Coordinates of C-alpha atoms in Angstrom, one line a residue:
M1 CA 212.0 64.1 62.4
N2 CA 209.0 64.4 59.9
I3 CA 205.6 65.8 60.9
R4 CA 204.0 62.6 61.5
E5 CA 206.8 61.5 63.7
H6 CA 206.4 64.8 65.6
Y7 CA 202.6 64.2 66.1
E8 CA 203.3 60.7 67.4
Q9 CA 205.6 62.2 70.0
L10 CA 202.8 64.6 70.9
E11 CA 200.5 61.9 71.5
E12 CA 202.9 60.3 74.0
K13 CA 203.2 63.5 75.9
I14 CA 199.7 64.8 76.1
L15 CA 197.3 61.7 75.8
S16 CA 196.0 59.8 78.5
P17 CA 197.1 56.1 79.3
L18 CA 193.6 55.3 78.4
A19 CA 194.3 56.5 74.9
T20 CA 195.3 54.6 71.7
K21 CA 198.4 55.8 70.4
S22 CA 198.8 55.9 66.6
K23 CA 202.3 54.9 66.6
Y24 CA 201.3 51.4 68.1
T25 CA 198.6 50.6 65.9
K26 CA 198.1 46.8 65.0
G27 CA 198.4 47.9 61.3
R28 CA 196.4 47.4 58.0
L29 CA 195.2 44.6 56.1
K30 CA 197.9 45.3 53.5
F31 CA 201.2 46.8 54.3
E32 CA 201.6 50.5 53.3
E33 CA 204.5 52.8 53.8
K34 CA 203.6 55.5 56.5
C35 CA 202.7 59.1 55.4
N36 CA 205.5 61.7 56.3
I37 CA 202.6 64.1 57.3
R38 CA 199.7 62.3 58.9
T39 CA 199.5 59.7 61.6
E40 CA 197.9 56.5 60.6
F41 CA 194.4 57.4 62.2
Q42 CA 194.6 60.7 60.4
R43 CA 195.1 58.9 57.2
D44 CA 192.0 56.7 58.0
R45 CA 189.7 59.6 58.8
D46 CA 190.6 61.4 55.4
R47 CA 189.9 58.1 53.4
I48 CA 186.7 57.8 54.9
I49 CA 185.6 61.5 54.2
H50 CA 186.7 61.3 50.7
S51 CA 184.9 58.0 49.9
K52 CA 181.7 57.7 47.8
A53 CA 180.0 55.7 50.7
F54 CA 180.4 58.5 52.9
R55 CA 178.9 61.1 50.5
R56 CA 176.0 58.8 49.8
L57 CA 174.9 59.1 53.6
K58 CA 173.2 62.4 52.7
H59 CA 170.6 60.8 50.9
K60 CA 169.8 57.9 53.3
T61 CA 167.2 57.8 55.9
Q62 CA 167.9 58.3 59.5
V63 CA 164.3 57.7 60.9
F64 CA 161.9 59.7 58.9
I65 CA 161.4 58.0 55.3
A66 CA 161.1 60.7 52.7
P67 CA 160.5 63.5 55.0
E68 CA 159.0 66.9 53.9
G69 CA 161.3 69.6 55.4
D70 CA 165.0 70.5 55.2
H71 CA 165.7 70.2 58.9
Y72 CA 165.2 66.5 59.4
R73 CA 168.3 64.3 60.1
T74 CA 169.7 62.3 57.3
R75 CA 172.3 59.6 57.9
L76 CA 175.0 62.0 57.3
T77 CA 174.1 64.7 59.5
H78 CA 173.6 61.9 62.2
T79 CA 177.1 60.8 61.4
L80 CA 178.6 64.4 62.0
E81 CA 176.5 64.8 65.2
V82 CA 178.2 61.3 66.6
A83 CA 181.5 62.7 65.5
Q84 CA 181.2 66.0 67.3
I85 CA 180.0 64.4 70.5
A86 CA 182.6 61.6 70.4
R87 CA 185.3 64.1 69.7
T88 CA 184.1 66.2 72.6
I89 CA 184.2 63.3 75.0
S90 CA 187.6 62.0 73.8
R91 CA 189.2 65.4 74.1
A92 CA 188.0 65.8 77.7
I93 CA 189.5 62.6 78.9
G94 CA 192.6 62.6 76.7
L95 CA 191.8 59.9 74.0
N96 CA 193.0 60.0 70.5
E97 CA 190.7 62.3 68.8
D98 CA 191.8 61.2 65.2
L99 CA 190.9 57.6 65.8
T100 CA 187.6 58.6 67.5
E101 CA 186.7 60.7 64.6
A102 CA 187.6 58.1 62.1
I103 CA 185.5 55.4 63.7
A104 CA 182.5 57.9 64.0
L105 CA 182.6 59.1 60.3
G106 CA 182.9 55.5 59.2
H107 CA 180.4 53.8 61.5
D108 CA 177.2 54.0 59.4
L109 CA 178.8 53.6 55.9
G110 CA 177.0 50.1 55.5
H111 CA 173.5 51.3 56.3
T112 CA 170.9 50.5 53.6
P113 CA 168.3 53.1 51.9
F114 CA 165.5 53.7 54.3
G115 CA 167.6 53.1 57.4
H116 CA 167.0 50.1 59.7
T117 CA 163.8 49.3 57.5
G118 CA 166.0 48.2 54.6
E119 CA 168.4 46.5 57.1
N120 CA 165.8 44.3 58.5
V121 CA 164.4 43.3 55.1
L122 CA 167.7 42.3 53.8
N123 CA 168.6 40.3 57.2
K124 CA 165.1 38.4 56.7
I125 CA 165.3 37.8 53.1
A126 CA 169.0 36.8 52.5
S127 CA 170.0 33.5 54.1
C128 CA 173.5 35.1 54.5
G129 CA 171.9 37.5 56.8
F130 CA 172.5 41.4 57.0
K131 CA 173.7 43.8 59.6
H132 CA 174.5 47.4 59.0
Y133 CA 177.6 47.3 61.2
E134 CA 179.1 44.2 59.6
Q135 CA 178.4 45.9 56.2
S136 CA 180.1 49.1 57.3
L137 CA 183.2 47.0 57.9
R138 CA 182.6 45.2 54.6
V139 CA 182.5 48.7 52.7
V140 CA 185.8 49.7 54.0
D141 CA 187.4 46.4 53.7
F142 CA 186.3 45.4 50.2
L143 CA 183.6 47.5 48.4
E144 CA 184.7 51.2 48.5
K145 CA 186.9 51.9 45.3
G146 CA 186.7 48.0 44.5
T147 CA 189.4 47.1 46.9
G148 CA 188.6 48.7 50.2
L149 CA 190.2 51.5 51.9
N150 CA 192.8 49.4 53.8
L151 CA 192.1 51.0 57.3
T152 CA 194.0 50.3 60.4
Y153 CA 192.7 47.5 62.8
E154 CA 191.7 49.9 65.5
V155 CA 189.3 51.7 63.2
R156 CA 187.8 48.6 61.7
N157 CA 187.2 47.4 65.1
G158 CA 185.5 50.5 66.2
I159 CA 183.3 50.5 63.1
L160 CA 182.3 46.9 63.6
C161 CA 181.6 47.2 67.3
H162 CA 179.6 50.4 67.3
S163 CA 176.3 48.4 67.6
S164 CA 174.7 45.3 69.1
N165 CA 176.5 43.5 72.0
L166 CA 179.9 43.8 70.5
E167 CA 182.5 45.7 72.4
A168 CA 185.4 47.7 70.8
E169 CA 188.8 47.0 72.0
T170 CA 189.7 50.7 72.2
N171 CA 188.4 53.3 74.5
E172 CA 187.8 55.6 71.3
G173 CA 185.6 52.8 69.9
K174 CA 183.7 52.6 73.2
V175 CA 183.2 56.3 73.1
V176 CA 181.7 56.2 69.5
K177 CA 179.1 53.5 70.6
L178 CA 178.0 55.8 73.4
A179 CA 178.2 59.0 71.2
D180 CA 175.9 57.2 68.6
K181 CA 173.2 56.6 71.2
I182 CA 173.5 60.0 72.8
A183 CA 173.2 61.5 69.3
Y184 CA 170.3 59.5 67.9
I185 CA 168.3 59.7 71.2
N186 CA 168.3 63.4 71.3
H187 CA 168.0 64.3 67.5
D188 CA 165.3 61.7 67.1
I189 CA 163.5 63.5 69.9
D190 CA 163.9 66.9 68.0
D191 CA 162.6 65.4 64.7
A192 CA 159.7 63.5 66.2
I193 CA 158.6 66.8 67.9
R194 CA 159.2 68.7 64.7
A195 CA 156.9 66.1 62.9
G196 CA 154.1 66.4 65.6
I197 CA 154.6 62.6 66.6
I198 CA 155.3 63.5 70.2
T199 CA 155.6 66.8 72.2
I200 CA 158.0 67.7 74.7
D201 CA 155.4 67.0 77.4
D202 CA 155.1 63.5 76.2
L203 CA 158.6 62.7 77.4
P204 CA 158.9 60.6 80.7
K205 CA 158.9 63.3 83.3
E206 CA 161.3 61.6 85.5
C207 CA 163.8 61.5 82.7
I208 CA 163.4 65.2 81.7
K209 CA 163.7 66.1 85.5
V210 CA 167.2 64.4 85.4
L211 CA 168.4 65.4 82.0
G212 CA 166.5 68.6 81.2
K213 CA 163.9 69.7 78.6
G214 CA 166.2 71.3 76.0
H215 CA 167.9 69.5 73.3
S216 CA 171.5 70.9 74.2
E217 CA 171.0 70.6 78.0
R218 CA 170.3 66.7 77.8
I219 CA 173.3 66.4 75.5
N220 CA 175.5 68.2 77.7
K221 CA 174.4 66.2 80.8
M222 CA 175.0 62.9 79.0
I223 CA 178.5 63.8 77.7
T224 CA 179.3 65.3 81.3
A225 CA 178.4 62.1 83.0
V226 CA 180.5 60.0 80.6
I227 CA 183.5 62.2 81.0
E228 CA 183.3 62.3 84.7
H229 CA 183.0 58.7 85.0
A230 CA 186.0 58.1 82.8
I231 CA 188.2 60.6 84.8
K232 CA 187.2 59.1 88.0
F233 CA 187.2 55.4 87.3
G234 CA 189.1 55.0 84.0
V235 CA 186.2 53.4 82.4
V236 CA 184.2 54.7 79.4
A237 CA 180.5 54.2 80.4
L238 CA 177.1 56.2 80.9
V239 CA 175.8 55.0 84.3
G240 CA 174.4 56.4 87.5
E241 CA 171.3 58.6 87.5
I242 CA 172.1 60.2 84.2
G243 CA 172.7 56.8 82.5
Q244 CA 169.5 55.2 83.9
A245 CA 167.4 58.4 82.6
T246 CA 169.2 58.1 79.2
W247 CA 168.3 54.5 78.7
E248 CA 164.7 55.1 79.8
L249 CA 164.5 57.8 77.6
R250 CA 165.8 55.6 74.8
D251 CA 163.0 52.7 75.6
F252 CA 160.5 55.6 75.3
M253 CA 161.6 56.6 71.8
F254 CA 161.5 52.7 70.7
K255 CA 157.9 52.3 72.1
N256 CA 156.5 55.7 70.8
V257 CA 158.6 56.8 67.7
Y258 CA 160.7 54.0 66.3
I259 CA 158.0 51.3 66.2
G260 CA 154.5 52.0 64.9
S261 CA 154.2 55.8 64.9
K262 CA 153.8 58.1 62.0
A263 CA 157.5 58.2 61.4
K264 CA 157.0 54.8 60.2
Q265 CA 154.0 55.4 57.9
E266 CA 155.9 54.8 54.6
E267 CA 157.7 51.9 55.9
E268 CA 155.5 49.2 54.4
K269 CA 156.2 50.8 51.1
A270 CA 159.9 50.7 51.7
I271 CA 159.7 47.1 52.9
K272 CA 158.0 46.1 49.6
M273 CA 160.4 48.2 47.4
I274 CA 163.5 46.4 48.9
Q275 CA 162.1 42.9 48.8
A276 CA 161.2 43.6 45.0
L277 CA 164.6 45.0 44.2
Y278 CA 166.3 42.0 46.0
E279 CA 164.1 39.4 44.1
Y280 CA 164.7 41.3 40.7
Y281 CA 168.6 41.5 41.0
Y282 CA 168.8 37.9 42.6
N283 CA 166.8 36.6 39.4
N284 CA 168.7 38.9 37.1
P285 CA 172.3 39.5 38.6
N286 CA 173.5 40.5 35.0
K287 CA 171.3 43.8 35.4
M288 CA 173.8 45.0 38.2
P289 CA 176.7 46.9 37.6
T290 CA 179.8 45.0 36.1
E291 CA 181.8 45.4 39.2
F292 CA 179.0 43.6 41.2
I293 CA 178.6 41.0 38.7
N294 CA 182.4 40.1 38.8
R295 CA 182.2 39.4 42.7
I296 CA 179.6 36.9 42.6
E297 CA 181.8 33.8 42.1
E298 CA 183.8 34.9 45.1
W299 CA 181.1 36.1 47.5
G300 CA 177.9 34.4 46.3
K301 CA 174.8 35.8 44.6
E302 CA 172.9 36.6 47.9
R303 CA 175.8 38.8 49.5
V304 CA 176.6 40.6 46.2
V305 CA 172.9 41.6 45.8
C306 CA 172.8 42.7 49.3
D307 CA 176.0 44.8 48.7
F308 CA 174.4 46.3 45.8
I309 CA 171.2 47.2 47.5
A310 CA 172.7 48.5 50.7
G311 CA 174.9 50.8 48.6
M312 CA 171.9 52.6 47.2
T313 CA 170.5 56.0 48.5
D314 CA 166.8 56.3 49.0
R315 CA 166.3 58.0 45.9
Y316 CA 168.3 55.6 43.8
A317 CA 166.5 52.7 45.1
I318 CA 163.2 54.5 44.5
N319 CA 164.4 55.4 40.9
E320 CA 165.5 51.7 40.3
F321 CA 162.1 50.4 41.4
I322 CA 160.3 52.9 39.2
N323 CA 162.5 51.9 36.2
I324 CA 161.9 48.1 36.9
Y325 CA 158.4 47.8 37.8
I326 CA 156.5 51.0 36.8
P327 CA 155.3 51.2 33.1
L328 CA 156.9 54.1 31.4
S329 CA 154.6 56.4 29.5
W330 CA 154.6 56.2 25.6
G331 CA 156.5 59.4 25.1
K332 CA 159.5 58.1 27.4
I333 CA 159.6 54.9 25.4
Y334 CA 159.9 56.3 21.9

């Protein structure tokens, strides 16, 4: 028996009936021999961590565009907080932590520069449409390394279904979807207070009465509510008094932070920048890297331009915009 087979036997013994066992994965898009050391879901987690798309998340907007200060969340720190919350829930209810972590680490790989602002621009301007959760799957299936990461079905399904009205087929995927919301509701409150957009006293009083004033207190109550419901009913959900307070707090954040607040004061600039980059590369596809040019025949120009722009970090997009549209000083030309 090798190390992987030993872990597979452990999963059979210690994981809940609610869990997805790595031994029974539906497999990969392309057949691969199994690793002697790692389970299939462990391999997926490692592939995501070592990907360039994962590293780029550190320079992509979470909520605040070009914030001044080292403590604001980026798309990478958001991803790590989601993974931590999701693993805590999964461990407590006996789910597969490796699958949970792989989904969590890969769920936002398809996000554009400037967060949901960039996503909305590409979705409006391209007839093929653009959704970050679909792009995340596209990254792991096709774009990363030029051929994709060839992940297991369960990880791919969890990545695709972490947002919108889609529902993951595994309980681990459902945990990540909830962990994503728990993470961003709470860390965005933290960032918004730091930025002076809201104060703790602005938060809905009934929600705070139920969830608590403190960052860790709110997260703990939300996580505990998910765990207790799953243990009692065998269903991954955030419901009851804690759930209602959570979704009301989320509504408050949309009305007071995500839409029309100071957090969005640079949004119009970002919109125009993404529009300009899209127009330029659509009209000049030969200016994209060769690997993208070579995909146009298979995927179409709109999709490939979206792929190129979505892969940019905030600062790369800004630099591209400057290089294309801003006149250089005489000394930099000659």
